[in-house]
Coordinates of C-alpha atoms and ligand atoms in Angstrom, one line a residue:
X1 CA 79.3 96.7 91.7
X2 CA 76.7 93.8 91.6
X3 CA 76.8 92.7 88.1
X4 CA 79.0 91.6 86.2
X5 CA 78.3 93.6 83.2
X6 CA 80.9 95.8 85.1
X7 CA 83.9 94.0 84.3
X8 CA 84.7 95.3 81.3
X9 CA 85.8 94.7 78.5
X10 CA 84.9 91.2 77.9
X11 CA 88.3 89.9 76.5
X12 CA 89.3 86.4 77.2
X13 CA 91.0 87.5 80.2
X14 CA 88.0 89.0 82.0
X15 CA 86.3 85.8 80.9
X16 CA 88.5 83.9 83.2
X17 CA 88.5 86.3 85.7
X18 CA 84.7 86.2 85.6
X19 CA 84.8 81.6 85.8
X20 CA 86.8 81.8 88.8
X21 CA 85.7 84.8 90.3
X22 CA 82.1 84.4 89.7
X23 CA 81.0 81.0 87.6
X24 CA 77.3 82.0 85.8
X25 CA 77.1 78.4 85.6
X26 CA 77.6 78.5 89.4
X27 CA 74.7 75.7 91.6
X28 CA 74.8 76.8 95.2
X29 CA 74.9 73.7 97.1
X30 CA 71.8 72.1 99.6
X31 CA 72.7 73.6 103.1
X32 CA 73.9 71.9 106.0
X33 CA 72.0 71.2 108.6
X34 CA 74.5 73.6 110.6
X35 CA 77.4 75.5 110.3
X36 CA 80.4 75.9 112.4
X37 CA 81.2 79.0 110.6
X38 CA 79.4 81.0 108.3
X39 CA 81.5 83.4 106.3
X40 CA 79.7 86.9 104.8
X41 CA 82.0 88.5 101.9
X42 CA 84.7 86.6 100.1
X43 CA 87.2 89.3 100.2
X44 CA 90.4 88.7 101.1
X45 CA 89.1 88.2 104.7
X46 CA 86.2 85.8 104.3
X47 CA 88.5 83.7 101.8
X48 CA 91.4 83.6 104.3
X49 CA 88.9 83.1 107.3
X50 CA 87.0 80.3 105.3
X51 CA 90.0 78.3 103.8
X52 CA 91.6 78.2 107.9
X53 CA 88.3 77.0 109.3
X54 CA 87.8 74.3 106.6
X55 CA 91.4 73.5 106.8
X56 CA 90.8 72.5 110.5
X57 CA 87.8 70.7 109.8
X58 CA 84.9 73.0 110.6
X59 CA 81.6 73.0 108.6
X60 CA 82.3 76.0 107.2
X61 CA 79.6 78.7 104.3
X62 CA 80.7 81.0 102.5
X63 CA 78.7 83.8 101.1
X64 CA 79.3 86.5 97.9
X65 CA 77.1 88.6 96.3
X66 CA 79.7 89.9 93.4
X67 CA 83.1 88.8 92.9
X68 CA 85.5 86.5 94.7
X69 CA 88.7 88.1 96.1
X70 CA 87.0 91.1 96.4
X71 CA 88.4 94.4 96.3
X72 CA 92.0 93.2 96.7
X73 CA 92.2 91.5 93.4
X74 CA 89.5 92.9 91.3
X75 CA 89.8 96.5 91.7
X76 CA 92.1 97.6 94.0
X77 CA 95.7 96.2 95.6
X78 CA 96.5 93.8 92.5
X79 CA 94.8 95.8 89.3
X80 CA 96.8 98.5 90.8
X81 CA 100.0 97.2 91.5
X82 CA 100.2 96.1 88.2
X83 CA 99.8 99.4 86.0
X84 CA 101.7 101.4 88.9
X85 CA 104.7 98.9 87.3
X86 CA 103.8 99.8 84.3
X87 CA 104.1 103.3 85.1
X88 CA 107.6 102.8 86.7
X89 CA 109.0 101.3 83.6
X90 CA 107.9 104.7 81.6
X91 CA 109.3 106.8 84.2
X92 CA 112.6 105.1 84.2
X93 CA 112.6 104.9 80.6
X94 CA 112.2 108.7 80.7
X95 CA 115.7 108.7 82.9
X96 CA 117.6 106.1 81.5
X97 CA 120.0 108.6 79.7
X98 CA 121.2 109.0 83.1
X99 CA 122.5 105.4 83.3
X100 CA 123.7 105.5 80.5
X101 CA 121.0 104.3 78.0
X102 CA 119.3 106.2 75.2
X103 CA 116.2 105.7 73.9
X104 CA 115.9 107.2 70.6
X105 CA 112.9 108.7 70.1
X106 CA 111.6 108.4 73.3
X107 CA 109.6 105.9 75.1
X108 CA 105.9 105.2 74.4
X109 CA 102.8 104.1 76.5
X110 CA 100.5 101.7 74.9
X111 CA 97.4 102.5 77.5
X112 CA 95.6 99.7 75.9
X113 CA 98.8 97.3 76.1
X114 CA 99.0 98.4 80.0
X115 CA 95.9 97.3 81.1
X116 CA 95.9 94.5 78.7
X117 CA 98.9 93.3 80.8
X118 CA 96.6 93.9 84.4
X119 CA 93.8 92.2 82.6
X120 CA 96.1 89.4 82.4
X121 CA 97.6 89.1 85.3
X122 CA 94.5 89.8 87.7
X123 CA 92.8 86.8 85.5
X124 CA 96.4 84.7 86.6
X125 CA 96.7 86.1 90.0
X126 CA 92.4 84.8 90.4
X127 CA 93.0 81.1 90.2
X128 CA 94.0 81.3 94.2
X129 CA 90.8 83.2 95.1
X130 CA 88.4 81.4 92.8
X131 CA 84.9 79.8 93.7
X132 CA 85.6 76.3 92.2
X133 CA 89.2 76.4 94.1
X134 CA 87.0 77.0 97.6
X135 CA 84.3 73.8 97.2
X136 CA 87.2 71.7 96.6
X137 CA 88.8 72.7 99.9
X138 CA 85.7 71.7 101.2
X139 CA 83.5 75.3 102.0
X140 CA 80.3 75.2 100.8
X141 CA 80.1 77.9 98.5
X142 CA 76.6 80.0 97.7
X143 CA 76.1 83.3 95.5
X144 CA 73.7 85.5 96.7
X145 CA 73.2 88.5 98.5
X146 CA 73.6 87.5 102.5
X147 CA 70.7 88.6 104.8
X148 CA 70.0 87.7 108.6
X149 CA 66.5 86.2 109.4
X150 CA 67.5 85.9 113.2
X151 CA 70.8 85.7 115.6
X152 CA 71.7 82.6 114.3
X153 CA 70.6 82.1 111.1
X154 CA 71.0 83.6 107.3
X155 CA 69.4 83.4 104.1
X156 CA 71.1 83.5 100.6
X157 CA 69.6 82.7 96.8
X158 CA 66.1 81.6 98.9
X159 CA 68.1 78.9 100.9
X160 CA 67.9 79.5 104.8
X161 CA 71.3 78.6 106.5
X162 CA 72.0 77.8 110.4
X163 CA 75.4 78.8 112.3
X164 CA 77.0 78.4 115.2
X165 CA 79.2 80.9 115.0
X166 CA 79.5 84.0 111.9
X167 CA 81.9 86.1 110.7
X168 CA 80.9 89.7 108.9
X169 CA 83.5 90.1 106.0
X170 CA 81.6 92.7 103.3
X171 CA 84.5 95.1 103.2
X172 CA 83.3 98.7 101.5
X173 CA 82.8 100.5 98.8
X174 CA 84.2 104.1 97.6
X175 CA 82.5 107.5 98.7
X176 CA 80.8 109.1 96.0
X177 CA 81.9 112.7 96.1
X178 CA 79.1 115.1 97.3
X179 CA 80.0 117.8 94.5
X180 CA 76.9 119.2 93.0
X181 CA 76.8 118.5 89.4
X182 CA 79.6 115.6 89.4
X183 CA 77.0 112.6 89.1
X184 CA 75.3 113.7 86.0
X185 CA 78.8 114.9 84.6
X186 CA 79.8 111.5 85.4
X187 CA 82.9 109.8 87.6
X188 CA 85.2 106.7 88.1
X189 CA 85.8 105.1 91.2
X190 CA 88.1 102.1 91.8
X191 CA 85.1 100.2 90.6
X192 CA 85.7 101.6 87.3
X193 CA 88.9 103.1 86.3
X194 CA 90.5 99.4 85.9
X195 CA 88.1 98.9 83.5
X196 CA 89.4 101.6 81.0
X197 CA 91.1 101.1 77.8
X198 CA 91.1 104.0 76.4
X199 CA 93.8 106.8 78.4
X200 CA 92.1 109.7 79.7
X201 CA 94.0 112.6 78.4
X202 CA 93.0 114.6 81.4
X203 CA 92.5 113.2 84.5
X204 CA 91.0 114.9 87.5
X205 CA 92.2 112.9 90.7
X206 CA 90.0 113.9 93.9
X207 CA 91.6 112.5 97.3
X208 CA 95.5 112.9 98.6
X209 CA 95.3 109.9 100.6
X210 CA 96.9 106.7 99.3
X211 CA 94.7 105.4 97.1
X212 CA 94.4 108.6 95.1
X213 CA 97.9 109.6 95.6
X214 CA 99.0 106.3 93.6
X215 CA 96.5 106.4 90.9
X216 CA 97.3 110.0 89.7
X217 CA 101.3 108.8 89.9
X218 CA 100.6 106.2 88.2
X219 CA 98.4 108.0 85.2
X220 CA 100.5 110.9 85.3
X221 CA 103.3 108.5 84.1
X222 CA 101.1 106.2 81.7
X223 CA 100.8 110.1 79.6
X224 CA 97.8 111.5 81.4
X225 CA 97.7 115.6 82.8
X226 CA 96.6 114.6 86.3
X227 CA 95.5 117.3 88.9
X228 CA 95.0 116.2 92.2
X229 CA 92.4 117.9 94.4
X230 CA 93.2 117.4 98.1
X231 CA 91.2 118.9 101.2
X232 CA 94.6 119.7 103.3
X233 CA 97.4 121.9 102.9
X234 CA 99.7 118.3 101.6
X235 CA 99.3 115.1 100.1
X236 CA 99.2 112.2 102.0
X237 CA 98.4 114.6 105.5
X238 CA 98.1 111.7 107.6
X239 CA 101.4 110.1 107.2
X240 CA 105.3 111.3 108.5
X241 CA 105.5 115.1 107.2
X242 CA 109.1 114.8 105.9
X243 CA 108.0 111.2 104.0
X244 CA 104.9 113.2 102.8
X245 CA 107.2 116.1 101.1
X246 CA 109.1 113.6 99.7
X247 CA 106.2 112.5 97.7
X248 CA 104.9 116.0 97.3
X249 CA 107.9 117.3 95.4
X250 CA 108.1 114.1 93.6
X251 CA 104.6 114.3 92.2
X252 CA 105.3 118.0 91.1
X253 CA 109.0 116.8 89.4
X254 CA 106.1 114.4 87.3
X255 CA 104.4 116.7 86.2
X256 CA 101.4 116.6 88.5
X257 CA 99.2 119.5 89.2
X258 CA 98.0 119.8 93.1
X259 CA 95.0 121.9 94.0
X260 CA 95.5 121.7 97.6
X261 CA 92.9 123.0 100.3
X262 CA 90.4 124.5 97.8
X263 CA 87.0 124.2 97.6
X264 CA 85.8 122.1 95.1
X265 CA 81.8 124.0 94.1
X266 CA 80.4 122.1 91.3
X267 CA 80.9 120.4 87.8
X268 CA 79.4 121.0 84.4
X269 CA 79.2 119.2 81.2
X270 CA 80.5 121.4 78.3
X271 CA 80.9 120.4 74.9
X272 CA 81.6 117.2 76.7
X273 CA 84.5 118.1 78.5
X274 CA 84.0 118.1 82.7
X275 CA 84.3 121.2 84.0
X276 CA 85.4 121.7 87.9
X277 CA 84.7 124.8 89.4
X278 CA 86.8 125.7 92.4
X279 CA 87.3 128.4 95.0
X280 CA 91.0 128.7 96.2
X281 CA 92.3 131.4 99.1
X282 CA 88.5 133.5 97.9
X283 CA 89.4 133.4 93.9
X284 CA 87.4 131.2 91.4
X285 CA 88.7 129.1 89.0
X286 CA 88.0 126.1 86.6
X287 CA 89.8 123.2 86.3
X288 CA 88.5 121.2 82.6
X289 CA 89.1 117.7 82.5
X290 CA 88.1 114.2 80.0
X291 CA 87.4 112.3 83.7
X292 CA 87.3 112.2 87.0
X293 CA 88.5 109.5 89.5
X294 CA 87.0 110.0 93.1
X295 CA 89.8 108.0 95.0
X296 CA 88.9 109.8 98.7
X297 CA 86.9 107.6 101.4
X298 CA 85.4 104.4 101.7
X299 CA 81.9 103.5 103.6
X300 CA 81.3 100.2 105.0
X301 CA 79.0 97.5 103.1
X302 CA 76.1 97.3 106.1
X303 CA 73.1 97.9 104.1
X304 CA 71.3 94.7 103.2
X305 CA 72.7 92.4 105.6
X306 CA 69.4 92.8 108.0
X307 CA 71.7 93.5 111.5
X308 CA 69.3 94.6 113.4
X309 CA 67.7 91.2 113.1
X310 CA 71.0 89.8 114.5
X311 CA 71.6 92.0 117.2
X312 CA 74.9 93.2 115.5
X313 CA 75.4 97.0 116.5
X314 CA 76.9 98.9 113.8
X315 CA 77.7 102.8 112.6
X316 CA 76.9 103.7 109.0
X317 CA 80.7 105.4 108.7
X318 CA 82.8 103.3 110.7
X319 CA 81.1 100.0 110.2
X320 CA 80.0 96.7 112.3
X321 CA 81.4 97.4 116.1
X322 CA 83.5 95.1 117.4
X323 CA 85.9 94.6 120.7
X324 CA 89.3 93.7 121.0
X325 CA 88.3 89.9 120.2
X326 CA 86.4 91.0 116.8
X327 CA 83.3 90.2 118.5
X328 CA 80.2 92.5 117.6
X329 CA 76.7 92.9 119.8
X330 CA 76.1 89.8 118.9
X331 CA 78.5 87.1 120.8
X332 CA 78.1 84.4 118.0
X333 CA 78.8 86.8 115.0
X334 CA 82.5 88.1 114.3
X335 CA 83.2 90.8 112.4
X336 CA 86.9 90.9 110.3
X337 CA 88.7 93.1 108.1
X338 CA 87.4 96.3 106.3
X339 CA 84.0 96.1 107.7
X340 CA 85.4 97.0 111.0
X341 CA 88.6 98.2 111.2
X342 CA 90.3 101.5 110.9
X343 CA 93.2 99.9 109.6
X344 CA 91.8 98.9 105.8
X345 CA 94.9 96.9 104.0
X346 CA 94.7 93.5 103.0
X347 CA 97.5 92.1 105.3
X348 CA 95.2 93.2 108.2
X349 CA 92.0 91.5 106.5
X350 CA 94.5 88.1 106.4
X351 CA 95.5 89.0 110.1
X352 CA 92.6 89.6 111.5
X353 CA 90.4 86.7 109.7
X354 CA 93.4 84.6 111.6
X355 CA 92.0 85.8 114.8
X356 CA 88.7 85.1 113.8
X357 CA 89.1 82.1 113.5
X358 CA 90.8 81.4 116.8
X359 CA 88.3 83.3 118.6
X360 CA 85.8 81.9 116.8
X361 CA 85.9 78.4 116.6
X362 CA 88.2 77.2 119.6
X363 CA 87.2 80.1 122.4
X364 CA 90.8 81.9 122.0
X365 CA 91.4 85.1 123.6
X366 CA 93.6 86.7 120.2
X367 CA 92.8 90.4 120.8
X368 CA 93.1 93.5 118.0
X369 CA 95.2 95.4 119.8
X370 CA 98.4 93.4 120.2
X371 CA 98.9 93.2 116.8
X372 CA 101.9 95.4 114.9
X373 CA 100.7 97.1 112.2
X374 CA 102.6 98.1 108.9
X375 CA 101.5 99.6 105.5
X376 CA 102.9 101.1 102.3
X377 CA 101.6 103.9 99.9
X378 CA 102.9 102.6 96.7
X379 CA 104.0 106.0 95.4
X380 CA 107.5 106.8 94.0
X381 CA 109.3 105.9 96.1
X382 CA 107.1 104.5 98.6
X383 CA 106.1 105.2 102.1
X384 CA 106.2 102.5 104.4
X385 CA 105.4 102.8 108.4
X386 CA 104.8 101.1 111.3
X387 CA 104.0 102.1 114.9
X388 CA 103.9 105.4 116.2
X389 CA 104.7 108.3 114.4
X390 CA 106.9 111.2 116.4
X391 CA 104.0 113.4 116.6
X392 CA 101.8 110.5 118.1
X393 CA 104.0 110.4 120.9
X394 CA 104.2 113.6 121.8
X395 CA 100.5 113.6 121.7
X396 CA 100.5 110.8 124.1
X397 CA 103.5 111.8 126.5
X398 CA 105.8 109.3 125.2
X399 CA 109.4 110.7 125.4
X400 CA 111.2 109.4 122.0
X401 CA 114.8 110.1 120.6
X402 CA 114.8 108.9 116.6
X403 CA 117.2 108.5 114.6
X404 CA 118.0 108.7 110.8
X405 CA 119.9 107.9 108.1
X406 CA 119.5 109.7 104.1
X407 CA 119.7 106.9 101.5
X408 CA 122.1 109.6 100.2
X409 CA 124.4 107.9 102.7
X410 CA 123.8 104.7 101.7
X411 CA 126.2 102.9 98.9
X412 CA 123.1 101.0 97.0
X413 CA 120.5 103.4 96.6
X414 CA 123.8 105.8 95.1
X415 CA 124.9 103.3 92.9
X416 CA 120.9 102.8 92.2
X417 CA 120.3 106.4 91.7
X418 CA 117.3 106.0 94.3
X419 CA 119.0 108.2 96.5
X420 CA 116.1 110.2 97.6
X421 CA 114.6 109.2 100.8
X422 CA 115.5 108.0 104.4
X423 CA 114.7 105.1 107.1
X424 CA 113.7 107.1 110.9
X425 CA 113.1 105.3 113.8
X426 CA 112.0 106.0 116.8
X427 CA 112.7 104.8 120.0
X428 CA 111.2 105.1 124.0
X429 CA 114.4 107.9 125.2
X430 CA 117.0 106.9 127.1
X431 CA 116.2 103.0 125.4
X432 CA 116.7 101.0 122.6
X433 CA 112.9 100.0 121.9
X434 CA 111.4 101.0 118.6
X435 CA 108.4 102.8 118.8
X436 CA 107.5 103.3 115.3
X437 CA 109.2 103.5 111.9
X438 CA 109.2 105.2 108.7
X439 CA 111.1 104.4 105.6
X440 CA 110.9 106.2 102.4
X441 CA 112.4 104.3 99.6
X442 CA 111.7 102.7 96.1
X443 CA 110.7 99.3 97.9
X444 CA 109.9 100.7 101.4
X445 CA 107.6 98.7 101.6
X446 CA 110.2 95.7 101.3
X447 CA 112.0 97.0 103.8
X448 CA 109.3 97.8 106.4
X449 CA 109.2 94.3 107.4
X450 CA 112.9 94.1 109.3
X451 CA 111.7 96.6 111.7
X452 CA 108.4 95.0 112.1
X453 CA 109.5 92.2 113.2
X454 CA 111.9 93.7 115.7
X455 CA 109.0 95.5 117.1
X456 CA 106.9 92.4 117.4
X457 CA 109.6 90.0 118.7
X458 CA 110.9 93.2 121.5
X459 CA 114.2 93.0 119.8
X460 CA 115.7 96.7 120.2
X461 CA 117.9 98.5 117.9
X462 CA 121.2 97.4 119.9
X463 CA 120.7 93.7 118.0
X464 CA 119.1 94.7 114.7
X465 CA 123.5 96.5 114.6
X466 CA 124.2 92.9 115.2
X467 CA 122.3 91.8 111.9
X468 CA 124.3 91.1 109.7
X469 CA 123.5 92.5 105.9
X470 CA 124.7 91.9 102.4
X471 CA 126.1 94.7 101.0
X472 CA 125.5 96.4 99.2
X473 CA 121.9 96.5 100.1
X474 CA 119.4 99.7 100.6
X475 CA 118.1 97.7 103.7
X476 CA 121.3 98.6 105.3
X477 CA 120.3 101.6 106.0
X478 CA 118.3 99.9 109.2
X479 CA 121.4 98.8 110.3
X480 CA 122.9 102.4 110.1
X481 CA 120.2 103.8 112.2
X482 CA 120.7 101.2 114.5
X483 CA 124.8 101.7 114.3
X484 CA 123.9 105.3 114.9
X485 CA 122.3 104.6 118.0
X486 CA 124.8 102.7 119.4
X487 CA 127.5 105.4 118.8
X488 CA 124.9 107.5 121.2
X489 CA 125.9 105.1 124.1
X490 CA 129.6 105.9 123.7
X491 CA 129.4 109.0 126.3
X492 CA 133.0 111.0 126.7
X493 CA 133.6 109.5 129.7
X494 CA 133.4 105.4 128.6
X495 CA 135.2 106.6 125.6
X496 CA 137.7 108.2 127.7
X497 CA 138.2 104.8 129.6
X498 CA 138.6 103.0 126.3
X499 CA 140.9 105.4 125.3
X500 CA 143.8 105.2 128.3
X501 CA 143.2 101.6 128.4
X502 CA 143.9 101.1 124.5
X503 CA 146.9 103.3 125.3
X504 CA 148.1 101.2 128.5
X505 CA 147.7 98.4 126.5
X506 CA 150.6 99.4 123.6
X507 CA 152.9 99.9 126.4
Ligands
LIG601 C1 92.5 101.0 94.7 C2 92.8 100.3 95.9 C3 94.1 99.8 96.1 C4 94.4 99.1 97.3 N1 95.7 98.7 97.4 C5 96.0 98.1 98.6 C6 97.4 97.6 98.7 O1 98.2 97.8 97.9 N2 97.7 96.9 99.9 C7 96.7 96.7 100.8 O2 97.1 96.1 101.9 N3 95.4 97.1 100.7 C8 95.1 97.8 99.6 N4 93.8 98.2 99.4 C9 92.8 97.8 100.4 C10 92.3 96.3 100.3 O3 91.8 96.2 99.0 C11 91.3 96.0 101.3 O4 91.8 96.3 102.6 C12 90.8 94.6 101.3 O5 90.3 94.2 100.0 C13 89.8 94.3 102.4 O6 89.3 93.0 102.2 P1 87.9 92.6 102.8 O7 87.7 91.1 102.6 O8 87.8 93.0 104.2 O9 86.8 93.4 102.0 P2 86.4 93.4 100.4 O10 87.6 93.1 99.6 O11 85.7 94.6 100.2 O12 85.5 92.1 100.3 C14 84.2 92.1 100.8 C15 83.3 91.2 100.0 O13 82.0 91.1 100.6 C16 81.0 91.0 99.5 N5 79.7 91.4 100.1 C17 79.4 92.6 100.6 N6 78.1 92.5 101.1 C18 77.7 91.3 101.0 C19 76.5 90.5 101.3 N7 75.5 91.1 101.9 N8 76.4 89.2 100.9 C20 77.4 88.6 100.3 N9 78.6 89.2 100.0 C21 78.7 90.5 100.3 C22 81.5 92.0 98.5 O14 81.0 91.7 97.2 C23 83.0 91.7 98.5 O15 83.4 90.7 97.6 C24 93.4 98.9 98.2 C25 92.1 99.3 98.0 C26 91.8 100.0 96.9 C27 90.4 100.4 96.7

C-alpha cells in the first residue's frame, strides 16, 4: 500500500489523515552530516524509537515510504477497534430486552455511519503519529522508499544519508491467499476492508487467528452473513482451548458460519458473485459470497531495503534476524518490532523500540527475552493471556497447579450479564509463582495487566489475596483465584491446630 490513492474515500477526514500521515506538500530536509540513529519504517516502532532518541538528544532520521503510524493506526489496531465498538453497541442493542430495555422496531446498522465514525476517529487518533508533529520534536523527517548503499549508509528520495547506528522498523504486510482463482475474483486484506462504505452482504472471512476472528465478529454484528474458513479443527487454535470454545460457541450464538479444516480449491466469478469451492471430510461444496477478506498471515517488509548491502541477515518468512539485544548481522543496525519478532502487537513494537534505543545509543545490555509478554484477541468477550499456557509446560517439564474461577461466580459480571468466561492461572506446583494467565472476559484485556505485573515484579499469588479490590469489580475474580490458592495451603492438619486452639481459646 504505497499510494495514497488507497485511502479511500477521500472525505474530509481521510484528508486529514492523509496531512498528518503523509503531507503531499511534504520537503524532506538536507541530511546531516551523520546520524546517531537512523530509523527505517514509521510504524508504531520507528515512531516510538525515533521520538526516545530525539528526546535524549540524538541526531536522529526517520524514514517512510507510505503512511505514518503505520499499520497500527491506518489499518489495523485503531480502524479496528473502532467498528468492533460499533459492532458491540448492535449486539447489545439486540439483547437489551434482557435488561430491561425495548427497542421497538429493532436496532439498525448504518454501515456507512460506522466507518464514518472510524474515519473520524483514526483522522483524531493521527495528530500523535503525524509527520509535522515528528520535525518539531526535532527528527529529521524524509519520505521515500529506504534502501542501503553500504553498512553504514542509506539512501531515500535521491539524498544519501550516514549513521552511526540503524534501526529496521518496516513491519509487514498481509499474505495473499494462494487459492487459484481468488486474485482475478478479487480480495480485501486489512489494507482494504477499512476502506469500505458500502456493507458486504456476504462476507467470506479466510483465517481463525485473531485478526480474522475479530473482523468476521465484528461484520457479523454490523449485518453481514460471515463464514469463516479456518485450516484447524477450532478458531483461534493457538490460544487456551477452553478460552478458544468460548469464543467458538459465541461466534455460532452470532450467527457465524465456520468451515473448519476444509480445503479451500478455487474461486470463480459468476454473475458477479465469488464463488468458493471447497472440499470438506472428501465432499465438495460451494460457498457464494459478495467479498472476501484474507485476514490469515503476515510476511515481513524485507524486499527493497538492499540488506545484503548491509550485511543484515534475514529470512523471507520470519524477517530480519536478530539476538536477544535486537541486533542483526550487522552490529550497527537494530532491528524492532514486526520485522523481527514473533510476537507482532503494538505494545511489543513500543517495548521493543525502548530497547533499541538503550542498546543502541548508550551500549545497554536490554535483552528480548526478559520481557513479559501479554496480548488480547478483541473478540466477544475477549481473550487476554500472558506467559505460559498449561500445555506449554507440560511440553517443557514444568510441573504447574492452576487455578480458576467462572465469572459466573463473580457478583459484577452477574449483575453485568457478562457472565460467561473465567480468569486461570497457573502457577510453578507446590508455589505461589504465576506461570502464565488466561482471562476470558468482556475487557480481558483490561484485566490482563494485574497479573502481568505480578509476573514481572515476582509477586506471587499469596499477595495479589492481599490486594485489595473495589467491589463490585469483574477484576476480583484475580483475587478469587488467588483466595483460592490460599485456601490450598490450609492442609487438615494446620487447620486441625487452628481448630483446638480457637476452641482453647473460648475456655
Ligand atoms: C487488522 C489488524 C489489527 C491489529 N490489532 C492489533 C491490536 O489490537 N493490538 C495490537 O497490539 N496489535 C494489533 N495489530 C498488530 C499491529 O498493528 C502491529 O504489531 C504494529 O503495527 C507493528 O508496528 P511496526 O512499526 O513494527 O510495523 P508497521 O506498523 O507495519 O510499520 C512499518 C512501517 O514501515 C514502512 N516501510 C516499510 N518498508 C519501508 C522502506 N523500505 N522504507 C521506508 N519505510 C518503509 C511501512 O510503510 C510502515 O509504515 C493489528 C494488526 C492488524 C493487521
Amino acid at each position: 500500500m504505497n499510494d495514497l490513492r488507497d485511502v479511500f474515500p477521500r472525505d474530509r477526514y481521510n484528508d486529514i489523515l492523509i496531512s498528518n500521515v503523509h503531507p503531499p506538500d511534504w520537503d524532506n530536509p538536507e541530511p546531516a552530516r551523520c546520524y546517531n540513529l537512523m530509523v527505517i519504517g514509521a510504524g508504531t516502532t520507528g515512531l516510538v524509537t525515533a521520538a526516545g532518541a530525539a528526546g535524549l538528544g540524538a541526531k536522529v532520521a526517520l524514514i517512510e515510504r507510505h503512511l505514518f503510524g503505520g499499520d497500527c493506526l491506518n489499518v489495523g489496531c485503531v480502524p479496528s477497534k473502532c467498528i468492533i465498538r460499533s459492532s458491540r453497541i448492535s449486539a447489545d442493542l439486540r439483547h437489551a430486552n434482557l435488561f430491561g430495555i425495548r427497542v421497538p422496531g429493532g436496532a439498525e446498522v448504518d454501515f456507512p455511519a460506522v466507518m464514518e465514525r472510524m474515519r473520524r476517529l483514526r483522522a483524531r487518533i493521527s495528530e500523535h503519529d503525524s509527520a509535522r508533529r515528528f520535525k518539531e520534536l526535532g527528527v529529521d523527517v524524509f519520505l521515500g522508499e529506504g534502501r542501503f548503499s553500504g553498512s553504514d549508509s542509506l539512501e531515500v528520495a535521491g539524498k544519501s544519508l550516514r549513521f552511526k547506528k540503524a534501526v529496521i522498523a518496516t513491519g509487514t504486510r498481509p499474505v495473499y491467499p494462494a487459492i487459484e482463482g481468488i486474485a482475478e475474483a478479487g480480495f480485501l486484506t486489512n489494507e482494504t476492508v477499512f476502506s469500505l462504505t458500502e456493507r458486504p452482504r456476504r462476507l467470506a472471512v479466510i483465517g481463525g487467528g485473531p485478526i480474522g476472528c475479530e473482523l468476521a465478529q465484528a461484520f457479523r454484528r454490523l449485518g453481514s452473513e460471515v463464514t469463516l474458513f479456518h485450516n484447524a479443527s477450532h478458531i483461534l487454535n493457538r490460544e487456551d482451548a477452553d478460552a478458544a470454545e468460548m469464543i467458538q460457541q459465541s461466534f455460532l450464538r452470532d450467527g457465524i458460519r465456520l468451515v473448519l479444516n476444509c480445503e479451500t480449491k478455487r474461486v470463480e466469478t459468476k454473475n458477479g458473485e465469488k464463488v468458493i469451492h471447497i472440499t470438506c471430510g472428501g465432499k465438495a461444496d460451494t460457498v457464494v459470497v459478495d467479498e472476501i477478506l484474507a485476514g490469515a498471515g503476515r510476511t515481513p517488509n524485507v524486499e527493497g531495503l538492499n540488506l545484503e548491502r548491509a550485511g543484515v541477515q534475514y529470512d523471507k518468512k520470519q524477517g530480519v534476524k536478530v539476538n536477544d539485544r535486537l541486533q542483526t548481522s550487522n552490529p550497527a543496525i537494530y532491528a524492532a518490532g514486526d520485522i523481527c519478532l514473533g510476537y507482532k502487537f503494538t505494545h511489543m513494537a513500543d517495548a521493543t523500540a525502548r530497547i533499541v534505543i538503550q542498546n543502541a545509543l548508550f551500549g545497554g545490555r536490554k535483552r528480548l527475552s526478559t520481557l513479559t509478554v501479554p496480548w488480547c484477541t478483541y473478540t466477544d468477550p475477549e481473550i487476554a493471556h500472558v506467559g505460559i499456557y498449561e500445555q506449554d509446560a507440560g511440553e517443557k517439564g514444568i510441573e504447574v497447579e492452576t487455578y480458576i474461577r467462572p465469572f459466573g461466580e463473580v457478583d459484577r459480571a452477574v449483575i453485568d450479564g457478562e457472565e460467561e468466561g473465567f480468569v486461570k492461572v497457573h502457577v510453578k506446583k507446590g508455589t505461589d509463582r504465576i506461570l502464565g494467565a488466561t482471562i476470558v472476559a468482556r475487557h480481558a484485556g483490561e484485566m490482563i495487566s494485574e497479573v502481568t505485573l505480578a509476573i514481572s515484579g515476582n509477586l506471587g499469588l499469596r499477595v495479589l489475596s492481599n490486594v485489595i479490590h473495589p467491589y463490585p469489580t469483574q477484576a476480583e475474580a484475580i483475587k478469587q483465584v488467588a483466595d483460592a490458592y490460599n485456601r490450598t495451603r490450609l492442609s487438615p492438619f494446620i487447620k486441625g491446630l487452628f481448630t483446638r486452639w480457637l476452641a482453647w481459646k473460648r475456655g
